[in-house]
Amino acid sequence: MNYEEIKENDVVYRCIGDNFDQGILSCGFMRKRTAERSQYDFKIGYYSCILILQGSGRYLSEDGTVTPMQAGDLVQRFPERMHSTEIEPDGAWIEFYISIGYPVYDYLTSLGLLRTDKEVQVTTLHPSEFVHEFAGLLDSLKEATEASLPYLLMSAQELLIRLHNSVQSPPSDPHEAIIAKACQLISGSTDIHFEIKEAAAAVNMGYENFRKLFKRITGISPQRYHTGQLMKQAKMMLLSGLTIKHVALSLGYGDIYSFTKQFTKSEGMPPGRYVRSRQRDNTKRP
């Protein structure tokens, strides 16, 4: 797909459950050709993440801060936070957005998977890199049955995390770039049996030197980092409604017992109790 193929408003709104702000799962392409498409004093009850594919404008925060927006920027709309977006009226603006319910936003934020320090984040990617994946998610969501929506929610979360991972700060230590690349490789693994030596080889380092450098830069061993990333994935999957058995097998554990043991060691409670505690937290939100 190229930008010329993108329609004026090619979007879909779905919902898991009856509460729209909790269960929304929406995405789509939007063109905004005129200043009338700007939005002032706008507020929503869920979370939206926008990647600007083309065009420019300004983001006006609740506190009056004005931030320029341009192609390649990641723009966030936080639940219940007032903001305004002014579109440059040159007909160029094209965006793709993903919207998720506030409970999903809350736990992704609590896991440190979303960059929420600023509404507008500058990414290191070229917007066209994701267009085909955006189109694939949109088409899948349009055709999805109600039963398949939790699985598409997982796909939307993974895409959101990848977009947020593209927000990079320049490393102050040249070794940080090496370890950042290794962290990306390790984070991309969804199997407990992933060999850390593969990450060392990918950054052209011997394993022992890599292990020592990794711990110096991150403060933990690469194996512990890998386990921590797997547990983040496990929590996402569990909170998306997947069974403990499904999660354990998906992450390469031979049985539920091994997975539960590792999860309990990492998180301080077994997976079932973790899910129940997060569900209780969500029901307390007004």
mmCIF file of C-alpha atoms in Angstrom, residues 91-186:
data_model
loop_
_atom_site.group_PDB
_atom_site.id
_atom_site.type_symbol
_atom_site.label_atom_id
_atom_site.label_comp_id
_atom_site.label_asym_id
_atom_site.label_seq_id
_atom_site.Cartn_x
_atom_site.Cartn_y
_atom_site.Cartn_z
ATOM 1 C CA GLY A 91 -3.967 18.903 2.557
ATOM 2 C CA ALA A 92 -0.969 16.731 3.339
ATOM 3 C CA TRP A 93 -1.925 15.257 6.728
ATOM 4 C CA ILE A 94 -2.262 11.448 6.884
ATOM 5 C CA GLU A 95 -2.230 9.483 10.139
ATOM 6 C CA PHE A 96 -2.696 5.960 11.375
ATOM 7 C CA TYR A 97 -4.039 5.516 14.893
ATOM 8 C CA ILE A 98 -4.571 2.676 17.345
ATOM 9 C CA SER A 99 -6.996 3.057 20.266
ATOM 10 C CA ILE A 100 -7.198 0.727 23.273
ATOM 11 C CA GLY A 101 -9.209 0.770 26.505
ATOM 12 C CA TYR A 102 -7.815 2.444 29.595
ATOM 13 C CA PRO A 103 -7.268 -0.837 31.559
ATOM 14 C CA VAL A 104 -4.953 -2.071 28.764
ATOM 15 C CA TYR A 105 -3.249 1.331 28.667
ATOM 16 C CA ASP A 106 -2.799 1.214 32.463
ATOM 17 C CA TYR A 107 -1.058 -2.137 32.541
ATOM 18 C CA LEU A 108 1.140 -1.428 29.508
ATOM 19 C CA THR A 109 2.209 1.778 31.249
ATOM 20 C CA SER A 110 2.790 -0.029 34.554
ATOM 21 C CA LEU A 111 5.090 -2.450 32.716
ATOM 22 C CA GLY A 112 7.093 0.446 31.304
ATOM 23 C CA LEU A 113 6.164 -0.451 27.723
ATOM 24 C CA LEU A 114 4.742 2.943 26.719
ATOM 25 C CA ARG A 115 6.680 6.209 26.661
ATOM 26 C CA THR A 116 4.258 8.476 28.502
ATOM 27 C CA ASP A 117 6.579 11.333 29.532
ATOM 28 C CA LYS A 118 5.538 13.450 26.509
ATOM 29 C CA GLU A 119 2.463 13.606 24.292
ATOM 30 C CA VAL A 120 4.570 13.963 21.133
ATOM 31 C CA GLN A 121 7.510 11.594 20.730
ATOM 32 C CA VAL A 122 10.077 11.738 17.932
ATOM 33 C CA THR A 123 10.784 8.300 16.473
ATOM 34 C CA THR A 124 13.738 6.890 14.567
ATOM 35 C CA LEU A 125 11.624 5.135 11.945
ATOM 36 C CA HIS A 126 10.392 6.049 8.501
ATOM 37 C CA PRO A 127 6.569 6.077 8.612
ATOM 38 C CA SER A 128 6.224 3.943 5.483
ATOM 39 C CA GLU A 129 7.917 1.031 7.289
ATOM 40 C CA PHE A 130 4.683 0.210 9.112
ATOM 41 C CA VAL A 131 2.039 0.973 6.488
ATOM 42 C CA HIS A 132 1.530 -2.633 5.381
ATOM 43 C CA GLU A 133 1.245 -3.815 8.999
ATOM 44 C CA PHE A 134 -1.214 -1.016 9.746
ATOM 45 C CA ALA A 135 -3.326 -2.058 6.759
ATOM 46 C CA GLY A 136 -3.163 -5.706 7.877
ATOM 47 C CA LEU A 137 -4.384 -4.879 11.392
ATOM 48 C CA LEU A 138 -7.176 -2.713 9.984
ATOM 49 C CA ASP A 139 -8.394 -5.420 7.598
ATOM 50 C CA SER A 140 -8.233 -8.097 10.311
ATOM 51 C CA LEU A 141 -10.188 -5.960 12.750
ATOM 52 C CA LYS A 142 -12.888 -5.250 10.169
ATOM 53 C CA GLU A 143 -13.410 -8.975 9.546
ATOM 54 C CA ALA A 144 -12.903 -10.247 13.115
ATOM 55 C CA THR A 145 -15.491 -12.223 15.043
ATOM 56 C CA GLU A 146 -16.224 -11.224 18.629
ATOM 57 C CA ALA A 147 -14.317 -14.291 19.856
ATOM 58 C CA SER A 148 -11.159 -13.294 17.976
ATOM 59 C CA LEU A 149 -11.008 -9.710 19.309
ATOM 60 C CA PRO A 150 -8.774 -10.561 22.340
ATOM 61 C CA TYR A 151 -6.188 -12.023 19.953
ATOM 62 C CA LEU A 152 -6.276 -8.916 17.771
ATOM 63 C CA LEU A 153 -5.890 -6.843 20.928
ATOM 64 C CA MET A 154 -2.604 -8.687 21.439
ATOM 65 C CA SER A 155 -1.533 -7.783 17.894
ATOM 66 C CA ALA A 156 -2.447 -4.144 18.489
ATOM 67 C CA GLN A 157 -0.445 -4.103 21.724
ATOM 68 C CA GLU A 158 2.603 -5.612 20.053
ATOM 69 C CA LEU A 159 2.431 -2.979 17.331
ATOM 70 C CA LEU A 160 2.084 -0.196 19.907
ATOM 71 C CA ILE A 161 5.102 -1.476 21.812
ATOM 72 C CA ARG A 162 7.193 -1.615 18.652
ATOM 73 C CA LEU A 163 6.216 1.955 17.813
ATOM 74 C CA HIS A 164 7.184 3.091 21.300
ATOM 75 C CA ASN A 165 10.453 1.169 21.079
ATOM 76 C CA SER A 166 11.321 3.310 18.055
ATOM 77 C CA VAL A 167 11.510 6.360 20.353
ATOM 78 C CA GLN A 168 15.242 6.464 21.017
ATOM 79 C CA SER A 169 17.423 8.830 22.997
ATOM 80 C CA PRO A 170 20.998 9.281 21.696
ATOM 81 C CA PRO A 171 23.322 7.069 23.770
ATOM 82 C CA SER A 172 25.960 8.907 25.816
ATOM 83 C CA ASP A 173 28.191 5.823 25.974
ATOM 84 C CA PRO A 174 29.126 4.219 22.596
ATOM 85 C CA HIS A 175 28.669 0.808 24.230
ATOM 86 C CA GLU A 176 25.032 1.678 24.951
ATOM 87 C CA ALA A 177 24.195 1.450 21.250
ATOM 88 C CA ILE A 178 25.602 -2.100 21.172
ATOM 89 C CA ILE A 179 23.621 -3.177 24.222
ATOM 90 C CA ALA A 180 20.482 -1.394 22.931
ATOM 91 C CA LYS A 181 20.672 -3.518 19.783
ATOM 92 C CA ALA A 182 21.166 -6.657 21.884
ATOM 93 C CA CYS A 183 18.190 -5.723 24.053
ATOM 94 C CA GLN A 184 16.028 -5.419 20.931
ATOM 95 C CA LEU A 185 17.101 -8.883 19.796
ATOM 96 C CA ILE A 186 16.484 -10.421 23.211
#
